[in-house]
Amino acid sequence: MLMKNQLVELEITDFTSDGEGVGKARGCTFFVKDAVIGDKVLIRVTKIRKNYAYGHLDRLIVPSPKRINAPCPEYKRCGGCQLQALSYEEQLRFKKNKVINNLVRIGGFPREEIGRITEEVIGMQDLRMMSDMIPGEEPGCFRYRNKAQYPVGRDKDGNLLAGFYAGRSHTIIPVEDCLIGIPENRRILDAILEWMRTFGIAPYDETTKTGTVRHILIRKGFRTGEIMVCLVINEKRLPNEDELVRALGKLPLPEDSRICQISYSVNTEDTNVIMGNGYRTIFGKDTITDMIGNLTFRLSPLSFFQVNPVQTERLYAKTLEYARLTGEETVWDLYCGIGTISLFLAKSAKQVYGVEIIPQAIADARMNAKENGIENVRFYVGKAEDVISGALSGESRERSNPDEGPLPGEKLTNPDVIVVDPPRKGCDPLCLDTMLKMSPQRIVYVSCDSATLARDLKILHAGGYELRSVTPVDMFPQTVHVETVVLMGKTVTRSKSHVDLGLDVEDYYKIKDAEKEQE
């Protein structure tokens, strides 16, 4: 009988979608963090369920040929780079299989069909992203993130620290130089922590709800070299702000980097949400700029912008390829954010309409359109299903904001292309229903979670669209996350296998956990 703390020897033969190693021994399936396929390991049993168990990697008996030496000394404790000990070639193989398996198991698509239409992962193996700073490691796999958000706290001895939360906890692991982030982060963090020590500024304490500095956000424009620093604070005003500006202004940074904006965002809520609702600039301009292709974007501390700008250009190029634009098409971008995809597509479309629920994002989108001299794009504030369904039902198409203008009734139904790039939870069911009512010729779905992608594609397939092409894009090397671009086209007849799932994401993950328990 299997017991907790028992030592078990096994071979890792598979991965879970979260990057845990999977092996079988004594009639039981084991899940082992930090193990890779091909490892022969000795594990210590930590948790036992009916048909499976979890184990801690006690000793690596024979390392897999797919294993490499992880360069980050905190890789195991931090848990952010789950695949750092896996060769990059194998990381890409894992991510392709993850997408395929989710489309098959959750989406219900035939494995043979998905295997045929799924392209190889667009990876970073052919690029060199400051790889000289990590000698001996593979090129193109590090220093790719343009943004980092560091929680601030104290260690057990009361010393100030900044880093990242350990997996599934709020324990801060001091990782000031994260190897997938920019090298400037470390100097900036050191300067801020020293400023806090000098002026007795306390970090936020989640238990007592006291203290000032909660998080430090650092963002860099890779093409422009402009850096933004924003402190998230638990006060109405930032104390000693002039001294902070002076401290950061003295930092020796690379010639192609410069701090152009320093600000703070007030968040006094008891919440896991990092940023407050606004921000106040104490140095420089309110935004920094970066570029995707030949487009310039202004970014505030609150702006959503893809964290890997090099791969973003490739992601959007694939999106444009799947949209198949000739210059005569009308395109709807239903989760448009600050307009990155909308403006990228506008170069090749007749007209683009973007919809986004966050007013500030739409304000940024309009500003970005003006900044780039793009006039064939129009943006609307609201949920896509509300903005469009109102017009479909005959409500007034005049919008309250004169910048929005009238909704284009003639292209609400049967537009040429709809593009969606929803958050991790996927599309709202009402949005999916609205898309089906609009009946576009093509749907291009950009997803950061292949599980919710598969769920949504199942609904769209049942509504009359066939899956034509799938391309995974590695936006997040060293991690289990993968972006996916999918092309769907209208079929001649509606699918007979329509199933109204009626699930939200929480229900989906409950079902997923239950299925895992039955394995």
XYZ file of C-alpha atoms in Angstrom:
519
model
C 0.000 0.000 0.000
C 1.300 3.407 -1.000
C 2.101 5.745 1.909
C 2.982 9.413 2.271
C 6.769 10.084 2.373
C 7.429 6.692 0.788
C 10.290 6.611 -1.736
C 9.359 5.349 -5.210
C 11.574 4.875 -8.248
C 10.041 5.509 -11.667
C 10.656 6.732 -15.217
C 9.004 9.916 -16.494
C 7.141 9.133 -19.700
C 4.903 12.176 -20.263
C 4.052 15.750 -19.247
C 0.864 17.279 -17.911
C -0.348 20.488 -19.548
C 1.193 22.330 -16.579
C 4.646 20.855 -17.239
C 4.697 18.263 -14.450
C 6.411 14.987 -15.219
C 4.182 11.887 -15.394
C 5.292 8.364 -14.568
C 3.711 5.085 -13.513
C 4.790 2.613 -10.826
C 3.046 0.141 -8.530
C -0.201 0.520 -10.462
C -0.362 4.247 -9.781
C 0.164 7.373 -11.904
C 2.537 9.929 -10.345
C 2.841 13.639 -11.047
C 6.306 15.050 -10.335
C 7.300 18.726 -10.502
C 10.733 19.527 -12.042
C 10.986 16.134 -13.794
C 11.239 15.857 -17.579
C 10.405 13.093 -20.038
C 13.118 10.431 -20.006
C 14.289 11.068 -16.438
C 14.705 8.104 -14.120
C 13.942 9.507 -10.693
C 13.527 8.680 -7.048
C 10.520 10.543 -5.670
C 9.066 11.059 -2.232
C 5.273 10.671 -2.166
C 3.631 13.904 -0.970
C -0.072 13.437 -1.725
C -2.172 10.353 -2.494
C -5.494 10.150 -4.330
C -7.567 7.171 -5.449
C -5.826 6.508 -8.774
C -2.924 8.919 -8.775
C -0.398 10.591 -6.486
C 2.024 13.495 -6.309
C 5.703 13.173 -5.577
C 8.656 15.433 -4.802
C 11.787 14.886 -6.868
C 14.132 13.440 -4.244
C 16.975 12.331 -6.521
C 17.714 12.261 -10.232
C 18.963 8.727 -10.866
C 19.555 8.980 -14.643
C 18.929 12.348 -16.331
C 17.019 12.452 -19.576
C 18.940 13.325 -22.763
C 16.303 16.068 -23.150
C 17.360 17.697 -19.874
C 19.675 20.731 -19.730
C 21.164 22.685 -16.836
C 18.721 25.428 -15.872
C 20.721 28.701 -15.716
C 18.507 30.391 -13.114
C 19.522 29.457 -9.535
C 15.954 30.052 -8.315
C 14.183 28.185 -11.119
C 12.803 25.439 -8.856
C 11.706 27.703 -6.007
C 10.234 30.421 -8.196
C 8.245 28.118 -10.452
C 7.671 30.730 -13.148
C 9.852 28.977 -15.750
C 8.486 25.456 -15.456
C 10.377 24.148 -18.523
C 13.780 25.740 -17.990
C 15.468 22.344 -17.496
C 14.083 21.091 -20.828
C 15.922 21.679 -24.106
C 14.266 24.319 -26.269
C 13.556 21.834 -29.056
C 11.636 19.709 -26.560
C 9.841 22.755 -25.163
C 8.435 23.447 -28.621
C 7.410 19.802 -29.029
C 5.656 19.920 -25.653
C 3.734 23.055 -26.618
C 2.575 21.696 -29.953
C 1.351 18.515 -28.255
C -0.399 20.575 -25.583
C -2.384 22.480 -28.194
C -3.237 19.332 -30.149
C -4.288 17.397 -27.039
C -6.587 20.188 -25.840
C -8.228 20.523 -29.243
C -8.819 16.772 -29.302
C -9.839 16.133 -25.682
C -11.766 19.329 -24.963
C -12.748 20.479 -28.443
C -13.709 17.022 -29.643
C -11.893 17.387 -32.974
C -10.444 14.226 -34.595
C -6.751 13.793 -33.737
C -5.817 12.934 -37.321
C -7.450 16.116 -38.611
C -5.832 18.313 -35.954
C -2.431 16.753 -36.589
C -2.798 17.500 -40.290
C -3.747 21.194 -39.962
C -1.498 22.138 -37.031
C 1.720 23.826 -38.113
C 5.029 23.691 -36.272
C 5.419 26.075 -33.351
C 6.835 29.462 -34.298
C 9.717 29.552 -31.822
C 12.632 31.812 -30.977
C 15.407 29.331 -31.698
C 16.613 31.345 -34.688
C 16.903 34.618 -32.748
C 19.528 35.926 -30.357
C 17.979 37.837 -27.485
C 20.985 39.004 -25.442
C 22.123 35.368 -25.292
C 25.690 36.555 -24.660
C 24.519 37.461 -21.148
C 23.802 33.803 -20.397
C 26.887 31.936 -21.656
C 26.467 28.370 -22.822
C 22.693 28.478 -23.155
C 20.607 28.246 -26.290
C 19.978 31.502 -28.197
C 16.652 33.234 -28.443
C 15.146 31.830 -25.259
C 15.899 34.452 -22.599
C 15.645 38.216 -21.985
C 12.490 38.434 -24.072
C 9.990 39.981 -21.594
C 9.431 43.727 -21.891
C 7.481 43.910 -18.628
C 7.831 42.629 -15.063
C 5.732 43.150 -11.934
C 7.604 42.490 -8.690
C 5.829 42.108 -5.330
C 7.693 43.762 -2.468
C 7.905 42.410 1.088
C 10.235 41.245 3.842
C 12.041 37.979 4.467
C 11.825 36.119 7.784
C 14.562 38.352 9.205
C 12.714 41.529 8.279
C 14.933 42.470 5.326
C 13.376 44.151 2.308
C 13.097 42.026 -0.805
C 11.475 42.036 -4.232
C 10.944 39.067 -6.505
C 8.167 36.731 -7.593
C 5.613 34.640 -5.797
C 6.448 30.962 -5.488
C 3.954 28.737 -7.293
C 0.485 28.634 -5.706
C 1.550 30.845 -2.800
C 2.217 34.432 -1.791
C 5.714 33.650 -0.566
C 8.103 36.046 -2.303
C 11.190 34.450 -3.834
C 13.908 37.125 -4.208
C 14.636 37.036 -7.942
C 15.905 40.492 -8.775
C 17.534 39.404 -12.044
C 14.958 37.244 -13.776
C 16.658 35.789 -16.849
C 13.608 36.118 -19.071
C 13.346 39.807 -18.157
C 15.500 42.759 -19.175
C 18.890 43.129 -17.431
C 18.002 46.698 -16.362
C 15.433 45.325 -13.911
C 18.025 44.428 -11.297
C 19.582 47.888 -11.049
C 16.170 49.548 -10.907
C 14.952 47.227 -8.156
C 18.157 47.692 -6.140
C 17.773 51.473 -6.346
C 14.117 51.382 -5.231
C 14.823 49.038 -2.306
C 17.706 51.254 -1.182
C 15.408 54.314 -1.398
C 12.885 52.478 0.794
C 15.574 51.631 3.374
C 16.929 55.168 3.426
C 13.566 56.823 4.049
C 11.951 54.082 6.122
C 9.269 53.295 3.560
C 7.633 49.979 4.432
C 6.464 47.292 2.009
C 2.816 46.288 2.028
C 1.912 43.532 4.501
C -0.943 41.340 3.266
C -1.754 40.175 6.794
C -2.019 43.542 8.530
C -3.009 45.479 5.367
C -0.402 48.101 6.279
C 2.723 49.409 4.579
C 3.231 51.430 1.416
C 4.845 49.701 -1.580
C 2.936 46.698 -2.936
C 4.467 46.096 -6.370
C 7.066 47.548 -8.723
C 6.216 47.541 -12.434
C 9.003 47.940 -14.989
C 8.313 48.062 -18.723
C 10.701 48.697 -21.618
C 10.111 49.540 -25.252
C 12.475 47.133 -26.998
C 12.621 49.163 -30.208
C 12.816 52.575 -28.530
C 14.808 51.816 -25.355
C 12.297 53.795 -23.282
C 11.734 52.471 -19.744
C 8.758 53.018 -17.439
C 8.859 52.504 -13.661
C 5.581 52.472 -11.712
C 5.180 51.783 -7.987
C 1.856 50.373 -6.822
C 1.201 51.801 -3.367
C -1.205 51.443 -0.467
C -1.311 55.212 0.160
C -2.929 58.213 -1.493
C 0.453 59.817 -2.178
C 3.964 58.475 -2.661
C 6.304 59.716 0.082
C 9.739 61.101 -0.816
C 8.950 60.990 -4.517
C 11.602 63.576 -5.455
C 14.281 61.446 -3.824
C 13.064 58.409 -5.764
C 13.305 60.321 -9.038
C 16.858 61.397 -8.170
C 17.878 57.849 -7.207
C 16.585 56.370 -10.472
C 18.049 59.245 -12.466
C 21.547 58.362 -11.257
C 21.415 54.756 -12.457
C 24.056 53.675 -14.990
C 22.045 52.020 -17.758
C 23.062 50.705 -21.195
C 23.424 53.384 -23.873
C 20.267 52.247 -25.655
C 18.113 52.421 -22.485
C 16.732 55.378 -20.566
C 14.052 55.880 -17.919
C 11.441 58.122 -19.518
C 8.546 57.753 -17.083
C 8.246 57.309 -13.311
C 4.800 57.064 -11.744
C 2.736 55.489 -9.009
C -0.658 53.794 -8.978
C -2.823 53.810 -5.851
C -4.351 50.465 -4.856
C -5.729 50.360 -1.301
C -8.094 47.444 -1.932
C -7.785 43.987 -0.372
C -7.391 42.276 -3.725
C -5.100 40.167 -5.890
C -5.412 42.743 -8.677
C -2.024 44.431 -8.949
C -2.711 47.855 -10.456
C -5.027 50.569 -9.204
C -7.570 52.294 -11.447
C -5.248 55.123 -12.435
C -1.726 56.454 -12.038
C 0.130 59.722 -11.419
C 3.315 60.605 -13.280
C 6.084 62.136 -11.142
C 8.787 62.209 -13.814
C 8.776 62.414 -17.591
C 5.812 61.832 -19.860
C 2.642 59.860 -19.159
C 3.486 57.103 -21.638
C 6.427 55.384 -23.280
C 6.460 54.160 -26.861
C 7.299 50.909 -28.581
C 6.807 49.510 -32.052
C 5.314 46.441 -33.715
C 6.411 46.313 -37.318
C 6.245 49.901 -38.548
C 3.498 50.877 -36.080
C 4.167 52.985 -32.987
C 2.204 52.430 -29.764
C 1.977 54.605 -26.682
C 1.933 52.573 -23.477
C 0.803 53.613 -20.022
C 1.280 51.591 -16.818
C -2.283 50.310 -17.322
C -1.946 49.335 -20.992
C -2.152 45.721 -22.085
C 0.681 45.017 -24.509
C 2.146 41.652 -25.414
C 5.184 40.957 -23.210
C 7.330 39.456 -25.980
C 7.565 42.135 -28.687
C 9.739 40.055 -31.022
C 7.287 37.173 -31.144
C 4.302 39.558 -31.162
C 5.301 40.690 -34.625
C 5.342 37.076 -35.778
C 2.036 36.370 -34.026
C 0.349 39.299 -35.758
C 1.909 38.386 -39.100
C 0.293 34.958 -38.813
C -3.003 36.603 -37.819
C -2.791 38.789 -40.915
C -1.984 35.759 -43.071
C -5.029 33.889 -41.751
C -7.299 36.927 -42.259
C -6.457 36.771 -45.996
C -7.045 40.458 -46.616
C -6.921 41.997 -50.088
C -7.843 45.578 -49.192
C -11.589 45.185 -49.788
C -12.605 43.510 -46.513
C -14.430 44.687 -43.408
C -12.888 43.333 -40.212
C -14.236 43.283 -36.642
C -11.756 42.974 -33.762
C -13.913 42.077 -30.762
C -11.321 42.195 -27.954
C -9.218 44.978 -29.406
C -7.451 46.330 -26.288
C -5.293 49.308 -27.240
C -5.767 48.499 -30.921
C -2.599 46.552 -31.665
C -4.203 43.898 -33.887
C -6.773 46.330 -35.307
C -4.095 48.728 -36.516
C -1.879 45.895 -37.748
C -4.758 44.613 -39.910
C -5.952 48.064 -41.025
C -2.984 48.345 -43.400
C -4.474 45.553 -45.510
C -8.258 45.965 -44.963
C -10.884 48.354 -46.266
C -12.282 49.063 -42.794
C -11.592 47.753 -39.277
C -13.915 48.093 -36.254
C -12.561 47.445 -32.763
C -14.587 46.750 -29.612
C -13.230 46.733 -26.056
C -14.917 46.948 -22.644
C -12.191 49.083 -20.999
C -12.663 52.815 -21.786
C -9.014 53.716 -21.195
C -7.896 51.011 -23.631
C -10.186 52.455 -26.308
C -8.822 55.949 -25.595
C -5.320 54.519 -26.119
C -6.460 52.751 -29.298
C -7.791 55.997 -30.783
C -4.599 57.792 -29.825
C -2.504 55.033 -31.417
C -4.555 55.203 -34.623
C -4.027 58.969 -34.778
C -0.331 58.586 -33.961
C 0.109 56.218 -36.923
C -2.078 58.189 -39.331
C -4.555 55.326 -39.750
C -8.059 56.488 -40.637
C -9.827 53.292 -41.723
C -10.390 52.065 -38.163
C -13.085 52.923 -35.652
C -13.278 51.905 -31.991
C -16.250 51.330 -29.657
C -16.430 50.988 -25.868
C -18.404 48.085 -24.420
C -18.835 44.340 -24.522
C -18.912 43.099 -28.085
C -22.208 41.333 -27.489
C -23.784 44.542 -26.136
C -22.399 46.899 -28.763
C -23.354 44.708 -31.691
C -26.488 42.965 -30.390
C -28.143 46.313 -29.745
C -27.717 47.283 -33.365
C -28.808 43.857 -34.591
C -32.038 44.186 -32.612
C -32.800 47.546 -34.170
C -31.679 49.890 -31.375
C -30.226 53.263 -32.268
C -26.801 52.968 -33.820
C -25.738 56.427 -32.693
C -23.162 56.229 -29.934
C -22.830 58.654 -27.035
C -19.175 59.322 -27.811
C -18.783 61.365 -31.019
C -15.398 59.698 -31.622
C -17.196 56.387 -32.134
C -19.633 57.496 -34.791
C -22.564 55.381 -35.995
C -22.374 51.615 -36.016
C -22.053 50.288 -39.580
C -25.350 48.453 -39.934
C -24.620 47.087 -43.389
C -21.554 45.260 -42.090
C -22.872 44.034 -38.763
C -24.035 40.893 -40.490
C -21.815 39.005 -42.910
C -18.562 40.875 -42.323
C -15.587 39.379 -44.084
C -13.494 38.632 -40.993
C -13.893 38.621 -37.218
C -10.741 38.541 -35.092
C -10.829 37.751 -31.375
C -7.954 37.866 -28.892
C -9.720 37.308 -25.553
C -8.175 37.024 -22.073
C -7.179 33.647 -20.650
C -10.760 32.767 -19.698
C -11.733 32.802 -23.375
C -14.731 34.374 -25.081
C -17.914 35.176 -23.240
C -20.704 32.804 -24.402
C -22.778 35.814 -25.481
C -19.852 37.039 -27.562
C -19.633 33.645 -29.300
C -23.367 33.800 -29.976
C -22.971 37.318 -31.391
C -20.165 36.152 -33.671
C -22.375 33.388 -35.050
C -25.218 35.861 -35.641
C -22.835 38.194 -37.490
C -21.924 35.245 -39.732
C -18.459 36.314 -40.976
C -16.730 34.476 -43.796
C -13.686 33.821 -41.625
C -12.896 33.858 -37.899
C -9.329 34.276 -36.675
C -8.993 33.334 -33.010
C -5.837 34.359 -31.112
C -5.616 32.555 -27.775
C -3.291 32.504 -24.765
C -4.969 29.380 -23.297
C -5.483 26.402 -25.579
C -7.953 24.824 -23.130
C -10.486 27.656 -23.311
C -9.661 27.997 -27.005
C -10.727 24.382 -27.562
C -13.942 24.944 -25.611
C -14.826 27.995 -27.723
C -13.898 26.368 -31.042
C -16.262 23.510 -30.222
C -19.113 26.020 -29.965
C -18.131 27.845 -33.159
C -17.792 24.537 -35.002
C -21.263 23.533 -33.886
C -22.466 26.917 -35.148
C -21.301 26.246 -38.697
C -17.541 26.894 -38.846
C -14.812 24.433 -39.706
C -11.291 24.436 -38.357
C -8.853 25.101 -41.190
C -5.446 26.021 -39.762
C -3.750 26.082 -36.353
C -0.385 27.657 -35.514
C 1.109 27.686 -31.997
C 3.442 30.622 -31.288
C 5.987 30.456 -28.465
C 5.491 33.817 -26.797
C 6.775 32.541 -23.454
C 9.937 30.390 -23.727
C 10.883 28.450 -20.570
C 7.232 28.356 -19.438
C 4.314 26.009 -20.158
C 2.298 28.795 -21.775
C 1.732 28.977 -25.513
C -0.165 31.342 -27.785
C -2.232 29.877 -30.621
C -3.646 31.380 -33.830
C -6.556 29.567 -35.448
C -8.377 30.083 -38.731
C -12.007 28.993 -39.036
C -14.124 29.238 -42.166
C -17.842 29.098 -42.743
C -19.131 25.662 -43.757
C -21.916 25.015 -46.223
C -24.131 23.302 -43.663
C -24.472 23.756 -39.920
C -22.852 21.064 -37.792
C -25.291 18.450 -36.469
C -23.199 17.917 -33.366
C -24.169 21.202 -31.735
C -23.914 21.060 -27.966
C -24.753 24.051 -25.773
C -21.979 23.697 -23.217
C -23.401 26.244 -20.786
C -20.096 26.269 -18.893
C -18.034 29.047 -17.442
C -14.303 28.645 -16.966
C -14.552 27.667 -13.303
C -16.941 24.840 -14.233
C -14.542 23.747 -16.950
C -11.599 23.461 -14.575
C -13.733 21.581 -12.022
C -14.593 19.065 -14.730
C -10.946 18.899 -15.760
C -9.874 18.118 -12.200
C -12.602 15.499 -11.856
C -11.518 13.808 -15.085
C -7.932 13.770 -13.853
C -9.039 12.103 -10.638
C -10.773 9.349 -12.620
C -7.668 8.524 -14.672
